[in-house]
Short mmCIF file of N, CA and C in Angstrom, two decimals:
data_model
loop_
_atom_site.label_atom_id
_atom_site.label_comp_id
_atom_site.label_asym_id
_atom_site.label_seq_id
_atom_site.Cartn_x
_atom_site.Cartn_y
_atom_site.Cartn_z
N MET U 1 36.72 62.28 51.76
CA MET U 1 37.45 63.51 52.01
C MET U 1 37.00 64.08 53.35
N THR U 2 37.96 64.57 54.14
CA THR U 2 37.64 65.13 55.44
C THR U 2 37.77 66.64 55.39
N ASP U 3 37.00 67.29 56.25
CA ASP U 3 37.10 68.75 56.35
C ASP U 3 38.30 69.11 57.20
N ALA U 4 39.12 70.00 56.71
CA ALA U 4 40.28 70.46 57.47
C ALA U 4 39.81 71.48 58.50
N PRO U 5 40.44 71.51 59.66
CA PRO U 5 40.08 72.50 60.67
C PRO U 5 40.35 73.91 60.13
N ASP U 6 39.57 74.86 60.59
CA ASP U 6 39.75 76.26 60.20
C ASP U 6 41.10 76.75 60.71
N PRO U 7 42.03 77.13 59.80
CA PRO U 7 43.36 77.54 60.25
C PRO U 7 43.35 78.85 61.03
N ASP U 8 42.28 79.64 60.90
CA ASP U 8 42.21 80.92 61.62
C ASP U 8 41.58 80.79 63.00
N ALA U 9 40.94 79.66 63.26
CA ALA U 9 40.30 79.45 64.56
C ALA U 9 41.35 79.05 65.59
N ALA U 10 41.13 79.47 66.83
CA ALA U 10 42.04 79.08 67.91
C ALA U 10 41.99 77.57 68.09
N HIS U 11 43.12 76.99 68.34
CA HIS U 11 43.17 75.54 68.57
C HIS U 11 42.45 75.23 69.88
N PRO U 12 41.64 74.16 69.91
CA PRO U 12 40.88 73.84 71.12
C PRO U 12 41.74 73.67 72.38
N VAL U 13 42.97 73.26 72.23
CA VAL U 13 43.82 73.07 73.40
C VAL U 13 44.05 74.40 74.14
N ASN U 14 43.95 75.51 73.42
CA ASN U 14 44.14 76.82 74.05
C ASN U 14 43.03 77.16 75.01
N GLY U 15 41.89 76.50 74.89
CA GLY U 15 40.77 76.77 75.78
C GLY U 15 40.68 75.86 76.98
N LEU U 16 41.60 74.90 77.10
CA LEU U 16 41.57 74.01 78.26
C LEU U 16 41.88 74.80 79.53
N ASP U 17 41.15 74.51 80.58
CA ASP U 17 41.29 75.20 81.86
C ASP U 17 42.27 74.41 82.73
N GLU U 18 43.37 75.04 83.12
CA GLU U 18 44.41 74.36 83.90
C GLU U 18 43.89 73.83 85.24
N VAL U 19 42.95 74.54 85.83
CA VAL U 19 42.39 74.08 87.11
C VAL U 19 41.57 72.82 86.90
N VAL U 20 40.77 72.78 85.85
CA VAL U 20 39.88 71.66 85.59
C VAL U 20 40.61 70.50 84.92
N HIS U 21 41.52 70.80 84.02
CA HIS U 21 42.10 69.77 83.16
C HIS U 21 43.04 68.81 83.88
N GLN U 22 43.63 69.21 84.96
CA GLN U 22 44.55 68.34 85.69
C GLN U 22 43.83 67.03 86.00
N ARG U 23 44.49 65.91 85.79
CA ARG U 23 43.87 64.58 85.84
C ARG U 23 43.03 64.34 87.09
N VAL U 24 43.57 64.58 88.26
CA VAL U 24 42.84 64.31 89.50
C VAL U 24 41.64 65.23 89.64
N ARG U 25 41.83 66.52 89.34
CA ARG U 25 40.72 67.46 89.48
C ARG U 25 39.62 67.18 88.47
N LEU U 26 39.97 66.75 87.27
CA LEU U 26 38.97 66.35 86.29
C LEU U 26 38.19 65.14 86.82
N GLY U 27 38.89 64.23 87.46
CA GLY U 27 38.23 63.07 88.07
C GLY U 27 37.29 63.47 89.19
N ILE U 28 37.72 64.38 90.03
CA ILE U 28 36.87 64.86 91.14
C ILE U 28 35.60 65.49 90.57
N LEU U 29 35.75 66.36 89.59
CA LEU U 29 34.59 67.04 89.02
C LEU U 29 33.65 66.05 88.33
N THR U 30 34.21 65.08 87.64
CA THR U 30 33.40 64.09 86.95
C THR U 30 32.61 63.23 87.93
N ILE U 31 33.28 62.77 88.97
CA ILE U 31 32.60 61.93 89.97
C ILE U 31 31.53 62.73 90.70
N THR U 32 31.82 63.97 91.08
CA THR U 32 30.81 64.78 91.78
C THR U 32 29.65 65.14 90.85
N HIS U 33 29.92 65.22 89.56
CA HIS U 33 28.84 65.46 88.59
C HIS U 33 27.88 64.27 88.54
N GLU U 34 28.41 63.08 88.74
CA GLU U 34 27.60 61.86 88.65
C GLU U 34 26.70 61.65 89.86
N ALA U 35 26.95 62.35 90.96
CA ALA U 35 26.18 62.15 92.19
C ALA U 35 25.78 63.50 92.77
N ARG U 36 24.79 63.50 93.63
CA ARG U 36 24.37 64.75 94.28
C ARG U 36 25.49 65.29 95.18
N ARG U 37 26.09 64.40 95.93
CA ARG U 37 27.26 64.75 96.73
C ARG U 37 28.08 63.49 96.95
N VAL U 38 29.37 63.68 97.19
CA VAL U 38 30.30 62.56 97.27
C VAL U 38 31.09 62.68 98.58
N GLU U 39 31.29 61.55 99.21
CA GLU U 39 32.05 61.52 100.46
C GLU U 39 33.55 61.45 100.15
N PHE U 40 34.33 62.13 100.95
CA PHE U 40 35.78 62.23 100.79
C PHE U 40 36.43 60.86 100.60
N GLY U 41 36.09 59.90 101.45
CA GLY U 41 36.69 58.57 101.38
C GLY U 41 36.40 57.87 100.06
N TYR U 42 35.20 58.09 99.53
CA TYR U 42 34.85 57.49 98.25
C TYR U 42 35.74 58.06 97.14
N LEU U 43 35.91 59.38 97.13
CA LEU U 43 36.80 60.00 96.13
C LEU U 43 38.22 59.48 96.28
N ARG U 44 38.70 59.41 97.50
CA ARG U 44 40.06 58.95 97.76
C ARG U 44 40.27 57.54 97.20
N THR U 45 39.30 56.66 97.43
CA THR U 45 39.39 55.28 96.94
C THR U 45 39.30 55.23 95.43
N GLN U 46 38.31 55.90 94.85
CA GLN U 46 38.10 55.85 93.41
C GLN U 46 39.29 56.41 92.62
N LEU U 47 39.91 57.47 93.14
CA LEU U 47 41.01 58.12 92.43
C LEU U 47 42.38 57.62 92.89
N GLU U 48 42.38 56.68 93.85
CA GLU U 48 43.61 56.07 94.36
C GLU U 48 44.62 57.13 94.82
N LEU U 49 44.16 57.97 95.76
CA LEU U 49 44.97 59.07 96.27
C LEU U 49 45.16 58.94 97.78
N THR U 50 46.19 59.61 98.27
CA THR U 50 46.32 59.75 99.72
C THR U 50 45.35 60.84 100.16
N ALA U 51 45.02 60.85 101.43
CA ALA U 51 44.12 61.88 101.96
C ALA U 51 44.71 63.27 101.76
N GLY U 52 46.01 63.41 101.99
CA GLY U 52 46.66 64.71 101.83
C GLY U 52 46.63 65.21 100.40
N ASN U 53 46.89 64.31 99.46
CA ASN U 53 46.88 64.69 98.05
C ASN U 53 45.48 65.11 97.62
N LEU U 54 44.46 64.34 98.00
CA LEU U 54 43.09 64.69 97.66
C LEU U 54 42.71 66.03 98.27
N SER U 55 43.10 66.26 99.53
CA SER U 55 42.78 67.52 100.20
C SER U 55 43.33 68.72 99.44
N LYS U 56 44.55 68.60 98.93
CA LYS U 56 45.15 69.70 98.17
C LYS U 56 44.36 70.00 96.90
N HIS U 57 43.96 68.96 96.19
CA HIS U 57 43.18 69.16 94.97
C HIS U 57 41.80 69.75 95.27
N LEU U 58 41.18 69.28 96.36
CA LEU U 58 39.89 69.83 96.75
C LEU U 58 40.01 71.31 97.10
N SER U 59 41.10 71.69 97.74
CA SER U 59 41.32 73.10 98.08
C SER U 59 41.40 73.97 96.83
N VAL U 60 42.10 73.49 95.81
CA VAL U 60 42.21 74.24 94.55
C VAL U 60 40.82 74.43 93.92
N LEU U 61 40.06 73.35 93.87
CA LEU U 61 38.72 73.42 93.27
C LEU U 61 37.77 74.29 94.10
N GLU U 62 37.89 74.21 95.41
CA GLU U 62 37.04 75.02 96.28
C GLU U 62 37.37 76.50 96.13
N GLU U 63 38.66 76.83 96.10
CA GLU U 63 39.07 78.23 95.92
C GLU U 63 38.60 78.78 94.59
N ALA U 64 38.52 77.94 93.57
CA ALA U 64 38.05 78.37 92.25
C ALA U 64 36.52 78.44 92.19
N GLY U 65 35.84 78.00 93.26
CA GLY U 65 34.39 78.06 93.30
C GLY U 65 33.71 76.95 92.52
N LEU U 66 34.45 75.86 92.23
CA LEU U 66 33.91 74.78 91.43
C LEU U 66 33.25 73.68 92.25
N ILE U 67 33.61 73.60 93.53
CA ILE U 67 33.00 72.63 94.44
C ILE U 67 32.72 73.31 95.77
N GLU U 68 31.86 72.68 96.56
CA GLU U 68 31.64 73.08 97.95
C GLU U 68 32.01 71.90 98.82
N VAL U 69 32.68 72.19 99.93
CA VAL U 69 33.09 71.15 100.87
C VAL U 69 32.31 71.37 102.16
N GLU U 70 31.65 70.30 102.60
CA GLU U 70 30.83 70.36 103.80
C GLU U 70 31.36 69.33 104.79
N LYS U 71 31.69 69.79 105.99
CA LYS U 71 32.17 68.88 107.03
C LYS U 71 31.06 68.68 108.05
N GLY U 72 30.91 67.44 108.49
CA GLY U 72 29.87 67.14 109.45
C GLY U 72 30.10 65.78 110.07
N TYR U 73 29.06 65.25 110.64
CA TYR U 73 29.16 63.95 111.31
C TYR U 73 28.06 63.03 110.81
N GLU U 74 28.42 61.77 110.73
CA GLU U 74 27.45 60.71 110.49
C GLU U 74 27.62 59.77 111.66
N GLY U 75 26.68 59.84 112.59
CA GLY U 75 26.88 59.15 113.86
C GLY U 75 28.00 59.86 114.61
N ARG U 76 29.00 59.11 115.01
CA ARG U 76 30.15 59.71 115.71
C ARG U 76 31.34 59.96 114.79
N ARG U 77 31.22 59.55 113.55
CA ARG U 77 32.33 59.68 112.61
C ARG U 77 32.27 61.00 111.87
N GLY U 78 33.40 61.68 111.83
CA GLY U 78 33.49 62.89 111.04
C GLY U 78 33.45 62.54 109.56
N ARG U 79 32.73 63.34 108.78
CA ARG U 79 32.61 63.11 107.34
C ARG U 79 32.84 64.42 106.60
N THR U 80 33.36 64.29 105.41
CA THR U 80 33.51 65.43 104.52
C THR U 80 32.80 65.10 103.23
N TRP U 81 31.87 65.98 102.84
CA TRP U 81 31.08 65.78 101.63
C TRP U 81 31.44 66.85 100.62
N ILE U 82 31.49 66.46 99.35
CA ILE U 82 31.85 67.37 98.27
C ILE U 82 30.68 67.43 97.30
N THR U 83 30.30 68.65 96.92
CA THR U 83 29.25 68.85 95.92
C THR U 83 29.77 69.77 94.82
N LEU U 84 29.26 69.58 93.65
CA LEU U 84 29.61 70.39 92.49
C LEU U 84 28.76 71.66 92.50
N THR U 85 29.38 72.81 92.32
CA THR U 85 28.62 74.06 92.23
C THR U 85 28.14 74.24 90.79
N ALA U 86 27.28 75.23 90.58
CA ALA U 86 26.83 75.54 89.22
C ALA U 86 28.02 75.93 88.35
N ALA U 87 28.94 76.71 88.92
CA ALA U 87 30.15 77.10 88.18
C ALA U 87 31.00 75.88 87.84
N GLY U 88 31.04 74.91 88.76
CA GLY U 88 31.78 73.68 88.52
C GLY U 88 31.17 72.87 87.38
N GLY U 89 29.85 72.80 87.34
CA GLY U 89 29.16 72.11 86.26
C GLY U 89 29.43 72.77 84.92
N THR U 90 29.42 74.10 84.91
CA THR U 90 29.70 74.85 83.68
C THR U 90 31.13 74.63 83.23
N ALA U 91 32.08 74.68 84.17
CA ALA U 91 33.49 74.48 83.84
C ALA U 91 33.75 73.07 83.32
N LEU U 92 33.12 72.08 83.93
CA LEU U 92 33.28 70.71 83.48
C LEU U 92 32.71 70.54 82.08
N ALA U 93 31.54 71.09 81.82
CA ALA U 93 30.93 70.99 80.49
C ALA U 93 31.80 71.66 79.44
N ALA U 94 32.38 72.81 79.76
CA ALA U 94 33.25 73.50 78.82
C ALA U 94 34.50 72.68 78.52
N GLU U 95 35.06 72.07 79.56
CA GLU U 95 36.26 71.24 79.38
C GLU U 95 35.96 70.03 78.51
N ILE U 96 34.84 69.37 78.77
CA ILE U 96 34.45 68.22 77.97
C ILE U 96 34.22 68.64 76.52
N GLY U 97 33.62 69.81 76.33
CA GLY U 97 33.42 70.32 74.97
C GLY U 97 34.73 70.51 74.23
N ARG U 98 35.73 71.08 74.91
CA ARG U 98 37.05 71.27 74.28
C ARG U 98 37.70 69.93 73.98
N LEU U 99 37.58 68.98 74.88
CA LEU U 99 38.15 67.65 74.65
C LEU U 99 37.48 66.98 73.45
N LYS U 100 36.17 67.15 73.32
CA LYS U 100 35.46 66.60 72.17
C LYS U 100 35.97 67.24 70.86
N GLN U 101 36.24 68.55 70.91
CA GLN U 101 36.78 69.22 69.73
C GLN U 101 38.15 68.65 69.36
N LEU U 102 38.97 68.40 70.35
CA LEU U 102 40.29 67.81 70.09
C LEU U 102 40.16 66.41 69.50
N ILE U 103 39.27 65.62 70.05
CA ILE U 103 39.05 64.27 69.53
C ILE U 103 38.58 64.33 68.08
N ALA U 104 37.64 65.23 67.82
CA ALA U 104 37.12 65.36 66.45
C ALA U 104 38.23 65.74 65.47
N ARG U 105 39.13 66.62 65.89
CA ARG U 105 40.25 67.02 65.01
C ARG U 105 41.14 65.82 64.69
N VAL U 106 41.41 65.02 65.70
CA VAL U 106 42.27 63.85 65.50
C VAL U 106 41.58 62.83 64.61
N GLU U 107 40.30 62.62 64.84
CA GLU U 107 39.57 61.59 64.09
C GLU U 107 39.25 61.99 62.66
N THR U 108 39.22 63.28 62.36
CA THR U 108 38.82 63.71 61.02
C THR U 108 39.96 64.27 60.19
N THR U 109 41.17 64.28 60.72
CA THR U 109 42.29 64.85 60.00
C THR U 109 43.30 63.74 59.71
N GLU U 110 43.69 63.64 58.47
CA GLU U 110 44.73 62.69 58.09
C GLU U 110 46.09 63.28 58.47
N PRO U 111 46.94 62.51 59.13
CA PRO U 111 48.26 63.04 59.49
C PRO U 111 49.10 63.29 58.24
N ARG U 112 49.85 64.37 58.29
CA ARG U 112 50.76 64.69 57.19
C ARG U 112 52.17 64.70 57.75
N GLU U 113 53.09 64.27 56.94
CA GLU U 113 54.48 64.19 57.40
C GLU U 113 55.22 65.51 57.26
N ASP U 114 54.66 66.46 56.51
CA ASP U 114 55.39 67.70 56.24
C ASP U 114 54.99 68.85 57.15
N ARG U 115 54.60 68.56 58.35
CA ARG U 115 54.20 69.64 59.28
C ARG U 115 55.37 70.15 60.05
#
């Protein structure tokens, strides 16, 4: 027998953050969480994005205070480095927590046809 979710509790999907949950931005936050800082080109390659598309997503995350963008040089080449802020780490952890709640609901609830 499985425990049914509390019908009075808010559904976990209601707590998903639109800024964080978007596929590319979730990927950016996850990759930056895995490293101290990440180079723009690495993110672009890993997420299979154009430079313009990645730049737009980085701007959204930066405006939300979830990442910091640092521009500089390595030798003569211009580089852009992305780091996760404390707020970004908190937002990512909260999003993962909500996703885990959703997974648990699916895995522990038998589907009913009369919904």
